[in-house]
Short mmCIF file of C-alpha atoms and ligand atoms in Angstrom, two decimals:
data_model
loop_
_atom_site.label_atom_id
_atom_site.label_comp_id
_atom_site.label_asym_id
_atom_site.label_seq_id
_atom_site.Cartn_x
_atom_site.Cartn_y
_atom_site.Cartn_z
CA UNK A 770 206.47 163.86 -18.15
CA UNK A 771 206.36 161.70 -21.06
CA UNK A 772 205.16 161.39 -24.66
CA UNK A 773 201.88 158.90 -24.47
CA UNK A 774 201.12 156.53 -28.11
CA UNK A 775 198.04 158.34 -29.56
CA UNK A 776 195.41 155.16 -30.26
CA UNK A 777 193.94 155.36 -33.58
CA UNK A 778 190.62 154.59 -34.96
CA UNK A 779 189.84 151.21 -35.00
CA UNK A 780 190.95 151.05 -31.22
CA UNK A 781 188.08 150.05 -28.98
CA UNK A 782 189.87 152.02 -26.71
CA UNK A 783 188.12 154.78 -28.64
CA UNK A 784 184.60 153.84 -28.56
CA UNK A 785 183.98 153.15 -24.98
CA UNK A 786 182.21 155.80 -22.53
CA UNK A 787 184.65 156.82 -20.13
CA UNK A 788 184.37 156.85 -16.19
CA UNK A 789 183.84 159.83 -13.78
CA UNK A 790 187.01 161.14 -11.85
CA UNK A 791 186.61 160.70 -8.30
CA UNK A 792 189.57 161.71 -6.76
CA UNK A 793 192.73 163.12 -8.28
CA UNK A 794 195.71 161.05 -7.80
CA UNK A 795 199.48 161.15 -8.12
CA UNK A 796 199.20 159.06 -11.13
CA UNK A 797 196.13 160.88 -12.73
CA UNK A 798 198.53 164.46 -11.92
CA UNK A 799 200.55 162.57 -14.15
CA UNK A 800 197.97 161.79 -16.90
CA UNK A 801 197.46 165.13 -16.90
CA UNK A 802 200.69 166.26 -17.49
CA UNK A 803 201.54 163.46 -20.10
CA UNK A 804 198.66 164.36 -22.51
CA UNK A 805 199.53 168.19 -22.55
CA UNK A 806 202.88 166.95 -23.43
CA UNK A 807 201.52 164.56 -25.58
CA UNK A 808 199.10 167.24 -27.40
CA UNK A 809 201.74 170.13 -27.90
CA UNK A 810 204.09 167.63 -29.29
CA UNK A 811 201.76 166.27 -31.81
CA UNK A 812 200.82 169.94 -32.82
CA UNK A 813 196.77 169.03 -31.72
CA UNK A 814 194.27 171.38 -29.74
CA UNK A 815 193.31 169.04 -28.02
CA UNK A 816 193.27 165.70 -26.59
CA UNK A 817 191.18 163.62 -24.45
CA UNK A 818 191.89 160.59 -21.96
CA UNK A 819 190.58 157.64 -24.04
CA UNK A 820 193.43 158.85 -27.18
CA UNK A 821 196.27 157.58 -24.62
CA UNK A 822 194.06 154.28 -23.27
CA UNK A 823 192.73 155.64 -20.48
CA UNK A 824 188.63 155.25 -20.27
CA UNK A 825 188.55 158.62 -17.80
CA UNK A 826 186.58 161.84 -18.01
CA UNK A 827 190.02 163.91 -18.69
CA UNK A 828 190.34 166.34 -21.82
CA UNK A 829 193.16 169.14 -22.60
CA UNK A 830 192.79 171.75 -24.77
CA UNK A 831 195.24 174.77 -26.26
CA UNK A 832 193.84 176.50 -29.15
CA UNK A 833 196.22 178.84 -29.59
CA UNK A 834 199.45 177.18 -27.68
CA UNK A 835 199.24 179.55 -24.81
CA UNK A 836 195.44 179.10 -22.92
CA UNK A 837 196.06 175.59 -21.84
CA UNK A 838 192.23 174.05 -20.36
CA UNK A 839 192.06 171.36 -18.11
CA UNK A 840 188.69 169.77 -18.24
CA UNK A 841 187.67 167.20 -15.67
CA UNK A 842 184.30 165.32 -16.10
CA UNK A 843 183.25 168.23 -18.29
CA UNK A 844 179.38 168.92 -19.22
CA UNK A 845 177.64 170.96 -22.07
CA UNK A 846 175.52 173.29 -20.27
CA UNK A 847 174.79 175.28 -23.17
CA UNK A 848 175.72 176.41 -26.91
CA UNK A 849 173.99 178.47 -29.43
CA UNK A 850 174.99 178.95 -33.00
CA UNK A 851 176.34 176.81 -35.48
CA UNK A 852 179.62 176.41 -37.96
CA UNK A 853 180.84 174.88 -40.15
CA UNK A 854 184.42 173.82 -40.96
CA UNK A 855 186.93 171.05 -41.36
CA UNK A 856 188.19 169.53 -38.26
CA UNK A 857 190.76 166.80 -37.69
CA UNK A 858 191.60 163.99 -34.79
CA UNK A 859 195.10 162.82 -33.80
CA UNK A 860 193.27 159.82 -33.56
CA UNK A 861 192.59 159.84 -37.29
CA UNK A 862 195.94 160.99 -38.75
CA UNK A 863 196.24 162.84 -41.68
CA UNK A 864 192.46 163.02 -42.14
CA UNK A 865 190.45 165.99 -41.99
CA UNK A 866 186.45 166.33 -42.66
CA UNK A 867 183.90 168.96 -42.40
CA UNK A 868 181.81 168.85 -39.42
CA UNK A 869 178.50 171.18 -38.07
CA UNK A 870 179.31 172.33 -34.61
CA UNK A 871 177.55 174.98 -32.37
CA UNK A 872 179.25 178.67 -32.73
CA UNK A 873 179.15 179.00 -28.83
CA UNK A 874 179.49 176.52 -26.13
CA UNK A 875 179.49 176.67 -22.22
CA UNK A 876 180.82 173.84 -20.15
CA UNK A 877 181.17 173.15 -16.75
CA UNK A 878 183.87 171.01 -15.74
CA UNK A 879 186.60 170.76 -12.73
CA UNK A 880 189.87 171.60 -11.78
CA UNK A 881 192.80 169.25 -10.42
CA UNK A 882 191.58 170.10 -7.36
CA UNK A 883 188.30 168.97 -7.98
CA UNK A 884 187.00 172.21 -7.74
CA UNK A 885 183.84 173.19 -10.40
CA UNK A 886 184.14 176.05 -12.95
CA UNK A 887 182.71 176.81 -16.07
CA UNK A 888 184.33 178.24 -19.12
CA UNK A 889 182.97 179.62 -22.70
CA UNK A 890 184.12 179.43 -25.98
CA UNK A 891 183.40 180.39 -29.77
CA UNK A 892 184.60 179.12 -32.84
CA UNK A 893 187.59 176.89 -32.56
CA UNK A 894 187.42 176.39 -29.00
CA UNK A 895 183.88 175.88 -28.95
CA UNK A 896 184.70 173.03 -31.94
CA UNK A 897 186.74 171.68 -29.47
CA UNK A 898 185.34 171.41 -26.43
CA UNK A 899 182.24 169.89 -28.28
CA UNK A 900 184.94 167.47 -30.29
CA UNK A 901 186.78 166.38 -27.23
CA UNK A 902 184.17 165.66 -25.20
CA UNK A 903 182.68 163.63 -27.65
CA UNK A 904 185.82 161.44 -27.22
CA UNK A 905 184.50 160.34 -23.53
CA UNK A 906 181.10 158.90 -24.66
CA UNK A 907 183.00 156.97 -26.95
CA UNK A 908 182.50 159.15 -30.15
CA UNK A 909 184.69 160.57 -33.25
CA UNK A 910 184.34 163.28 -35.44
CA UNK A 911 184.25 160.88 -38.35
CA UNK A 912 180.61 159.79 -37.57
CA UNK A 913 179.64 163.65 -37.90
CA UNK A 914 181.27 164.36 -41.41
CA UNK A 915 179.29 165.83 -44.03
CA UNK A 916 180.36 164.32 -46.85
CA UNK A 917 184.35 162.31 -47.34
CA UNK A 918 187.05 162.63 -45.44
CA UNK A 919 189.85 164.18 -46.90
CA UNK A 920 193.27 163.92 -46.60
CA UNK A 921 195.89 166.69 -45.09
CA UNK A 922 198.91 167.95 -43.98
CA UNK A 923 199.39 166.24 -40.00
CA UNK A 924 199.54 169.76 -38.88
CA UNK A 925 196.03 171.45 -37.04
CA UNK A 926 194.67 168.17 -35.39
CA UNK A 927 192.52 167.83 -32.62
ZN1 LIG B 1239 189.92 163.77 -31.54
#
């Protein structure tokens, strides 16, 4: 395993929609296992594929450091609800702005096997999901801010 750079905004890296996975390679295995590293060392909750240069459908999450989510080619089937609260983006260091996000979301998604399942969440996971996924059409929280950004301690990132 090894510690991947973290692009930041102004990347185009970070604006481009990502690609489908297909199959699930040796290398992409290691992908995998390079941005969990990559996200528990940086102290995020998540991280998606295009934050390391790599325009795939791949996002990990780990909201609370123990309930690490693999999501392959993940989809918003549904979400209900709203919050709001301040959210961050390793991508955007030091940053932080408040963002409107729905209170519950479903996705389906896939395994490393390639295998469908679906998963729920609420509050910060829901945030998450919604945030990360974002990241593989080419989006950042930064275009959803209500009102400045704000600068914080590099400490709850996504
Ligand atoms: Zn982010």
């Amino acid at each position: 395993m090894a510690i991947r750079n973290v692009r930041e905004i102004g990347e185009p890296v970070l604006n481009k929609r990502c690609k489908e996975v297909t199959e699930v390679t040796e290398r992409t295995l290691e992908l995998i296992d390079d941005m969990f590293e990559t996200m528990y060392e940086t102290n995020g909750v998540g991280l998606a594929a295009p934050q390391v240069g790599i325009l795939k459908r791949i996002v990990v999450i780990d909201v609370t450091g123990e309930d690490p989510i693999l999501l392959i080619n993940p989809v918003i089937m549904e979400t209900s609800g709203e919050q709001t609260g301040n959210e961050g983006c390793l991508s955007v260091p030091g940053k932080a702005g408040v963002v409107t996000r729905p209170y519950y979301v479903k996705v389906k998604a896939y395994d490393e096997n390639l295998e469908p399942f679906e998963i729920e969440g609420t509050e910060l996971l829901a945030r998450a999901f919604c945030h990360e996924i974002d990241h593989l059409d080419g989006h950042l929280y930064v275009e959803k801010v209500e009102g400045e950004l704000f600068d914080v301690e590099a400490e709850e990132e996504e």
